[in-house]
Amino acid sequence: MNNQRRNVLKTGTGAAVLGALAAAGIIKPGIALAEWNKAAFEAKSMADTLKALGAAQPADSKDVQLTGPDIAENGAVVPVGVTSAIPGTTMMAILIEKNPNALAASFTLPAGTEANVQTRVKMGQTSNVYALVKAGDKFFLATKEIKVTLGGCGG
Amino acid sequence: MATKPMRIRASVKDGVTEVKALVAHEMETGQRKDANGAVIPAWFITEITATHNGKVVLSGELGTAVSKNPYLAFRFKGGAAGDKVAVSWKDNKGESRTDEVAIA
């Protein structure tokens, strides 16, 4: 808990602090449409994104799985899924290391919803994709490299 | 601009409801350029929420890296045939839409 407080203090400006607090679960975000975590989505590097999400040092876990193709022919539509076998999983996020902004999406799971979400993301290039999962006040991480033959962020 | 309806499917099996939603949205990243070299402004869904009979079963925040016409699938415990599952989203231009489907 003290670590998190340090991070919150270091993050600085008001909005960022609120975002970090919400992400860390210290402030419960509104039930319906929570405030979009701008700091996390605009963070460029993995480290900054994790910090904005309040997950400074996530542990690797075999109980978290990231599903997706080994090779994605079309980077504009890459199907990925996150599953977690950790009890009490409340948050799951998908991060793509080499995208302009690492965070693709994050989901909040109320009790009763299974820790199993699938979606589709864009990838600019071959990159490691991370599944970040929050259970209790701990963060866990799983990685998979997805090779992209045709980037999805060009114009 | 009028928003297009989502395609949502919800089915219950052994007490677990599976929801699949396909949202019609451009999800423009703000990194692409048009034919004249002008940057196409970002336009994407920021928040998405699913409810079952009014109770939130999933809420998510999306970034620009989610594909055009986002697809989302998840499962929650409970739900019975005929119950309502609704999905609503809000984008960075302030537009929003809610669509509802009965569990099959």
mmCIF file of C-alpha atoms in Angstrom:
data_model
loop_
_atom_site.group_PDB
_atom_site.id
_atom_site.type_symbol
_atom_site.label_atom_id
_atom_site.label_comp_id
_atom_site.label_asym_id
_atom_site.label_seq_id
_atom_site.Cartn_x
_atom_site.Cartn_y
_atom_site.Cartn_z
ATOM 1 C CA MET A 1 0.000 0.000 0.000
ATOM 2 C CA ASN A 2 2.832 2.402 0.826
ATOM 3 C CA ASN A 3 4.336 1.804 -2.564
ATOM 4 C CA GLN A 4 1.120 2.784 -4.235
ATOM 5 C CA ARG A 5 0.921 5.940 -2.193
ATOM 6 C CA ARG A 6 4.421 6.870 -3.317
ATOM 7 C CA ASN A 7 3.450 6.351 -6.936
ATOM 8 C CA VAL A 8 0.324 8.420 -6.577
ATOM 9 C CA LEU A 9 2.301 11.289 -5.131
ATOM 10 C CA LYS A 10 4.908 11.082 -7.863
ATOM 11 C CA THR A 11 2.380 11.082 -10.687
ATOM 12 C CA GLY A 12 1.799 14.798 -10.198
ATOM 13 C CA THR A 13 -1.115 16.744 -11.683
ATOM 14 C CA GLY A 14 -4.675 16.438 -10.460
ATOM 15 C CA ALA A 15 -6.189 14.435 -13.296
ATOM 16 C CA ALA A 16 -3.308 11.984 -13.319
ATOM 17 C CA VAL A 17 -3.582 11.486 -9.594
ATOM 18 C CA LEU A 18 -7.305 10.873 -9.848
ATOM 19 C CA GLY A 19 -6.739 8.434 -12.679
ATOM 20 C CA ALA A 20 -4.075 6.593 -10.766
ATOM 21 C CA LEU A 21 -6.233 6.507 -7.659
ATOM 22 C CA ALA A 22 -9.151 5.139 -9.604
ATOM 23 C CA ALA A 23 -6.958 2.564 -11.287
ATOM 24 C CA ALA A 24 -5.422 1.542 -8.000
ATOM 25 C CA GLY A 25 -8.901 1.033 -6.644
ATOM 26 C CA ILE A 26 -8.446 3.582 -3.876
ATOM 27 C CA ILE A 27 -11.296 5.652 -5.260
ATOM 28 C CA LYS A 28 -14.112 3.579 -6.692
ATOM 29 C CA PRO A 29 -14.937 4.869 -10.150
ATOM 30 C CA GLY A 30 -18.581 5.594 -10.938
ATOM 31 C CA ILE A 31 -20.617 2.512 -11.595
ATOM 32 C CA ALA A 32 -21.941 3.333 -15.028
ATOM 33 C CA LEU A 33 -19.471 5.278 -17.145
ATOM 34 C CA ALA A 34 -16.245 5.825 -15.280
ATOM 35 C CA GLU A 35 -13.912 8.681 -16.097
ATOM 36 C CA TRP A 36 -11.662 7.691 -18.985
ATOM 37 C CA ASN A 37 -8.102 7.191 -17.770
ATOM 38 C CA LYS A 38 -6.457 9.729 -20.083
ATOM 39 C CA ALA A 39 -3.024 9.494 -18.483
ATOM 40 C CA ALA A 40 -2.866 5.739 -19.003
ATOM 41 C CA PHE A 41 -4.111 5.811 -22.575
ATOM 42 C CA GLU A 42 -1.772 8.621 -23.601
ATOM 43 C CA ALA A 43 1.286 7.134 -21.966
ATOM 44 C CA LYS A 44 3.759 6.060 -24.631
ATOM 45 C CA SER A 45 5.993 3.473 -23.001
ATOM 46 C CA MET A 46 5.075 0.319 -21.145
ATOM 47 C CA ALA A 47 6.592 1.651 -17.924
ATOM 48 C CA ASP A 48 4.615 4.897 -18.055
ATOM 49 C CA THR A 49 1.408 3.049 -18.834
ATOM 50 C CA LEU A 50 1.875 0.666 -15.939
ATOM 51 C CA LYS A 51 2.588 3.592 -13.678
ATOM 52 C CA ALA A 52 -0.546 5.421 -14.833
ATOM 53 C CA LEU A 53 -2.554 2.294 -14.148
ATOM 54 C CA GLY A 54 -1.084 2.109 -10.678
ATOM 55 C CA ALA A 55 0.658 -1.177 -11.470
ATOM 56 C CA ALA A 56 4.302 -0.344 -10.899
ATOM 57 C CA GLN A 57 5.668 -3.859 -10.513
ATOM 58 C CA PRO A 58 3.314 -6.518 -11.816
ATOM 59 C CA ALA A 59 4.392 -10.110 -11.244
ATOM 60 C CA ASP A 60 4.511 -12.635 -14.077
ATOM 61 C CA SER A 61 1.823 -15.222 -13.567
ATOM 62 C CA LYS A 62 1.000 -18.512 -15.224
ATOM 63 C CA ASP A 63 -2.609 -18.082 -14.169
ATOM 64 C CA VAL A 64 -3.036 -15.237 -16.608
ATOM 65 C CA GLN A 65 -3.302 -16.107 -20.259
ATOM 66 C CA LEU A 66 -3.208 -13.975 -23.341
ATOM 67 C CA THR A 67 -4.672 -15.655 -26.370
ATOM 68 C CA GLY A 68 -4.011 -14.505 -29.874
ATOM 69 C CA PRO A 69 -2.446 -15.611 -33.138
ATOM 70 C CA ASP A 70 1.310 -16.223 -33.388
ATOM 71 C CA ILE A 71 1.310 -14.369 -36.673
ATOM 72 C CA ALA A 72 -1.257 -11.728 -37.568
ATOM 73 C CA GLU A 73 -1.512 -11.160 -41.288
ATOM 74 C CA ASN A 74 -3.510 -8.003 -40.854
ATOM 75 C CA GLY A 75 -2.366 -5.738 -38.041
ATOM 76 C CA ALA A 76 -5.623 -3.781 -38.198
ATOM 77 C CA VAL A 77 -7.619 -6.664 -36.796
ATOM 78 C CA VAL A 78 -5.785 -8.863 -34.327
ATOM 79 C CA PRO A 79 -8.065 -10.996 -32.164
ATOM 80 C CA VAL A 80 -6.801 -11.154 -28.592
ATOM 81 C CA GLY A 81 -8.293 -12.491 -25.430
ATOM 82 C CA VAL A 82 -7.370 -12.332 -21.763
ATOM 83 C CA THR A 83 -8.274 -14.996 -19.266
ATOM 84 C CA SER A 84 -7.315 -15.119 -15.636
ATOM 85 C CA ALA A 85 -7.559 -18.042 -13.253
ATOM 86 C CA ILE A 86 -6.705 -15.860 -10.278
ATOM 87 C CA PRO A 87 -9.685 -15.584 -7.927
ATOM 88 C CA GLY A 88 -10.951 -12.078 -7.369
ATOM 89 C CA THR A 89 -9.787 -10.676 -10.673
ATOM 90 C CA THR A 90 -11.304 -7.210 -10.924
ATOM 91 C CA MET A 91 -9.457 -5.567 -13.791
ATOM 92 C CA MET A 92 -7.901 -6.717 -17.034
ATOM 93 C CA ALA A 93 -5.986 -4.649 -19.546
ATOM 94 C CA ILE A 94 -4.377 -5.290 -22.916
ATOM 95 C CA LEU A 95 -1.091 -3.546 -23.636
ATOM 96 C CA ILE A 96 0.865 -3.567 -26.880
ATOM 97 C CA GLU A 97 4.475 -2.648 -26.292
ATOM 98 C CA LYS A 98 5.365 -1.137 -29.663
ATOM 99 C CA ASN A 99 2.152 0.704 -30.457
ATOM 100 C CA PRO A 100 2.283 4.519 -30.263
ATOM 101 C CA ASN A 101 0.280 4.260 -27.040
ATOM 102 C CA ALA A 102 0.793 0.983 -25.266
ATOM 103 C CA LEU A 103 -2.617 0.648 -23.625
ATOM 104 C CA ALA A 104 -5.297 -0.733 -25.945
ATOM 105 C CA ALA A 105 -8.135 -1.395 -23.568
ATOM 106 C CA SER A 106 -8.911 -2.052 -19.941
ATOM 107 C CA PHE A 107 -11.943 -3.758 -18.498
ATOM 108 C CA THR A 108 -13.434 -3.665 -15.032
ATOM 109 C CA LEU A 109 -15.083 -6.890 -13.954
ATOM 110 C CA PRO A 110 -17.777 -6.778 -11.312
ATOM 111 C CA ALA A 111 -18.352 -9.888 -9.180
ATOM 112 C CA GLY A 112 -20.061 -12.590 -11.216
ATOM 113 C CA THR A 113 -18.384 -11.720 -14.486
ATOM 114 C CA GLU A 114 -15.838 -14.293 -15.627
ATOM 115 C CA ALA A 115 -12.252 -13.178 -16.093
ATOM 116 C CA ASN A 116 -12.384 -13.949 -19.778
ATOM 117 C CA VAL A 117 -12.677 -11.141 -22.310
ATOM 118 C CA GLN A 118 -12.037 -11.208 -26.025
ATOM 119 C CA THR A 119 -11.668 -8.296 -28.357
ATOM 120 C CA ARG A 120 -9.776 -7.174 -31.446
ATOM 121 C CA VAL A 121 -6.913 -4.707 -31.521
ATOM 122 C CA LYS A 122 -4.713 -2.884 -33.988
ATOM 123 C CA MET A 123 -0.970 -3.444 -34.019
ATOM 124 C CA GLY A 124 1.476 -1.205 -35.840
ATOM 125 C CA GLN A 125 4.228 -3.804 -35.960
ATOM 126 C CA THR A 126 5.428 -7.064 -34.469
ATOM 127 C CA SER A 127 5.389 -6.616 -30.737
ATOM 128 C CA ASN A 128 5.009 -8.196 -27.371
ATOM 129 C CA VAL A 129 1.431 -8.018 -26.188
ATOM 130 C CA TYR A 130 0.783 -7.979 -22.464
ATOM 131 C CA ALA A 131 -2.229 -8.965 -20.457
ATOM 132 C CA LEU A 132 -2.334 -7.082 -17.191
ATOM 133 C CA VAL A 133 -4.653 -8.400 -14.531
ATOM 134 C CA LYS A 134 -5.527 -6.991 -11.159
ATOM 135 C CA ALA A 135 -6.687 -9.248 -8.347
ATOM 136 C CA GLY A 136 -7.083 -7.844 -4.877
ATOM 137 C CA ASP A 137 -4.473 -5.109 -4.815
ATOM 138 C CA LYS A 138 -1.864 -7.067 -6.761
ATOM 139 C CA PHE A 139 -1.080 -6.926 -10.449
ATOM 140 C CA PHE A 140 -0.124 -9.856 -12.674
ATOM 141 C CA LEU A 141 1.218 -9.988 -16.185
ATOM 142 C CA ALA A 142 1.295 -12.405 -19.100
ATOM 143 C CA THR A 143 3.120 -11.882 -22.385
ATOM 144 C CA LYS A 144 2.829 -13.138 -25.927
ATOM 145 C CA GLU A 145 4.703 -12.015 -28.986
ATOM 146 C CA ILE A 146 2.483 -11.490 -31.995
ATOM 147 C CA LYS A 147 4.181 -11.094 -35.365
ATOM 148 C CA VAL A 148 2.521 -8.691 -37.754
ATOM 149 C CA THR A 149 2.992 -9.005 -41.498
ATOM 150 C CA LEU A 150 1.009 -5.890 -42.429
ATOM 151 C CA GLY A 151 0.805 -3.000 -39.974
ATOM 152 C CA GLY A 152 -2.542 -1.626 -38.904
ATOM 153 C CA CYS A 153 -1.633 1.916 -38.064
ATOM 154 C CA GLY A 154 -0.338 3.244 -41.392
ATOM 155 C CA GLY A 155 -2.371 5.393 -43.734
ATOM 156 C CA MET B 1 -24.049 12.065 -37.138
ATOM 157 C CA ALA B 2 -26.379 9.220 -36.597
ATOM 158 C CA THR B 3 -24.837 6.213 -34.959
ATOM 159 C CA LYS B 4 -25.346 2.742 -36.298
ATOM 160 C CA PRO B 5 -26.875 -0.067 -34.273
ATOM 161 C CA MET B 6 -24.675 -2.625 -32.569
ATOM 162 C CA ARG B 7 -25.043 -6.304 -33.163
ATOM 163 C CA ILE B 8 -25.324 -8.045 -29.828
ATOM 164 C CA ARG B 9 -25.875 -11.677 -29.137
ATOM 165 C CA ALA B 10 -26.427 -13.108 -25.695
ATOM 166 C CA SER B 11 -27.053 -16.731 -24.897
ATOM 167 C CA VAL B 12 -27.265 -18.578 -21.608
ATOM 168 C CA LYS B 13 -25.885 -22.044 -21.020
ATOM 169 C CA ASP B 14 -25.474 -23.814 -17.672
ATOM 170 C CA GLY B 15 -26.142 -20.603 -15.768
ATOM 171 C CA VAL B 16 -23.486 -18.615 -17.591
ATOM 172 C CA THR B 17 -24.454 -15.982 -20.108
ATOM 173 C CA GLU B 18 -22.132 -15.331 -23.007
ATOM 174 C CA VAL B 19 -22.366 -11.931 -24.618
ATOM 175 C CA LYS B 20 -20.857 -11.051 -27.973
ATOM 176 C CA ALA B 21 -21.110 -7.507 -29.236
ATOM 177 C CA LEU B 22 -20.026 -6.014 -32.513
ATOM 178 C CA VAL B 23 -20.058 -2.248 -32.365
ATOM 179 C CA ALA B 24 -20.242 -0.161 -35.525
ATOM 180 C CA HIS B 25 -17.630 2.555 -35.069
ATOM 181 C CA GLU B 26 -14.782 3.987 -37.125
ATOM 182 C CA MET B 27 -12.200 3.925 -34.297
ATOM 183 C CA GLU B 28 -9.986 6.439 -36.097
ATOM 184 C CA THR B 29 -6.576 6.594 -34.399
ATOM 185 C CA GLY B 30 -5.616 10.170 -35.145
ATOM 186 C CA GLN B 31 -2.378 8.897 -36.735
ATOM 187 C CA ARG B 32 -3.588 8.342 -40.278
ATOM 188 C CA LYS B 33 -3.463 10.957 -43.027
ATOM 189 C CA ASP B 34 -5.972 11.502 -45.796
ATOM 190 C CA ALA B 35 -5.113 11.820 -49.512
ATOM 191 C CA ASN B 36 -4.041 15.461 -49.025
ATOM 192 C CA GLY B 37 -1.708 14.646 -46.170
ATOM 193 C CA ALA B 38 -3.941 16.160 -43.499
ATOM 194 C CA VAL B 39 -4.178 14.178 -40.303
ATOM 195 C CA ILE B 40 -7.543 12.536 -39.804
ATOM 196 C CA PRO B 41 -8.614 13.470 -36.266
ATOM 197 C CA ALA B 42 -8.957 10.729 -33.716
ATOM 198 C CA TRP B 43 -12.462 9.417 -33.275
ATOM 199 C CA PHE B 44 -12.880 6.389 -31.073
ATOM 200 C CA ILE B 45 -14.967 4.846 -28.340
ATOM 201 C CA THR B 46 -13.594 5.636 -24.915
ATOM 202 C CA GLU B 47 -16.019 3.857 -22.637
ATOM 203 C CA ILE B 48 -18.212 0.840 -23.010
ATOM 204 C CA THR B 49 -20.547 -0.658 -20.445
ATOM 205 C CA ALA B 50 -22.681 -3.770 -20.482
ATOM 206 C CA THR B 51 -25.599 -4.272 -18.140
ATOM 207 C CA HIS B 52 -27.825 -7.227 -17.343
ATOM 208 C CA ASN B 53 -31.293 -6.151 -16.148
ATOM 209 C CA GLY B 54 -29.778 -2.809 -15.237
ATOM 210 C CA LYS B 55 -26.826 -4.245 -13.278
ATOM 211 C CA VAL B 56 -23.359 -3.598 -14.672
ATOM 212 C CA VAL B 57 -21.643 -6.817 -15.786
ATOM 213 C CA LEU B 58 -18.691 -5.298 -17.606
ATOM 214 C CA SER B 59 -17.263 -1.845 -18.010
ATOM 215 C CA GLY B 60 -14.306 -1.066 -20.170
ATOM 216 C CA GLU B 61 -12.144 1.773 -21.322
ATOM 217 C CA LEU B 62 -10.892 1.599 -24.881
ATOM 218 C CA GLY B 63 -8.005 3.332 -26.579
ATOM 219 C CA THR B 64 -7.307 4.011 -30.228
ATOM 220 C CA ALA B 65 -5.644 0.627 -30.617
ATOM 221 C CA VAL B 66 -8.957 -1.204 -30.584
ATOM 222 C CA SER B 67 -9.942 -2.270 -34.091
ATOM 223 C CA LYS B 68 -12.494 -0.564 -36.273
ATOM 224 C CA ASN B 69 -15.967 -1.884 -35.485
ATOM 225 C CA PRO B 70 -14.875 -3.197 -32.082
ATOM 226 C CA TYR B 71 -15.723 -6.733 -31.100
ATOM 227 C CA LEU B 72 -16.188 -7.687 -27.513
ATOM 228 C CA ALA B 73 -17.016 -11.031 -25.960
ATOM 229 C CA PHE B 74 -17.348 -11.884 -22.293
ATOM 230 C CA ARG B 75 -19.291 -14.125 -19.919
ATOM 231 C CA PHE B 76 -21.088 -13.541 -16.656
ATOM 232 C CA LYS B 77 -22.822 -15.813 -14.176
ATOM 233 C CA GLY B 78 -26.584 -15.687 -14.016
ATOM 234 C CA GLY B 79 -29.013 -14.487 -16.575
ATOM 235 C CA ALA B 80 -32.043 -16.282 -17.904
ATOM 236 C CA ALA B 81 -33.638 -16.502 -21.303
ATOM 237 C CA GLY B 82 -35.605 -13.343 -21.949
ATOM 238 C CA ASP B 83 -33.509 -11.145 -19.633
ATOM 239 C CA LYS B 84 -32.273 -7.913 -21.132
ATOM 240 C CA VAL B 85 -28.620 -7.298 -21.862
ATOM 241 C CA ALA B 86 -27.748 -3.763 -22.868
ATOM 242 C CA VAL B 87 -24.467 -2.390 -24.173
ATOM 243 C CA SER B 88 -23.730 1.316 -24.228
ATOM 244 C CA TRP B 89 -20.723 3.211 -25.457
ATOM 245 C CA LYS B 90 -19.488 6.760 -25.456
ATOM 246 C CA ASP B 91 -16.876 8.160 -27.863
ATOM 247 C CA ASN B 92 -14.377 10.996 -27.658
ATOM 248 C CA LYS B 93 -16.733 13.277 -29.576
ATOM 249 C CA GLY B 94 -19.373 12.858 -26.917
ATOM 250 C CA GLU B 95 -21.638 10.666 -28.987
ATOM 251 C CA SER B 96 -23.187 7.669 -27.349
ATOM 252 C CA ARG B 97 -25.475 4.815 -28.096
ATOM 253 C CA THR B 98 -27.224 2.020 -26.230
ATOM 254 C CA ASP B 99 -28.572 -1.160 -27.731
ATOM 255 C CA GLU B 100 -30.439 -3.906 -25.987
ATOM 256 C CA VAL B 101 -31.031 -7.553 -26.677
ATOM 257 C CA ALA B 102 -32.929 -10.341 -24.932
ATOM 258 C CA ILE B 103 -30.895 -13.375 -23.826
ATOM 259 C CA ALA B 104 -31.606 -16.338 -26.055
#
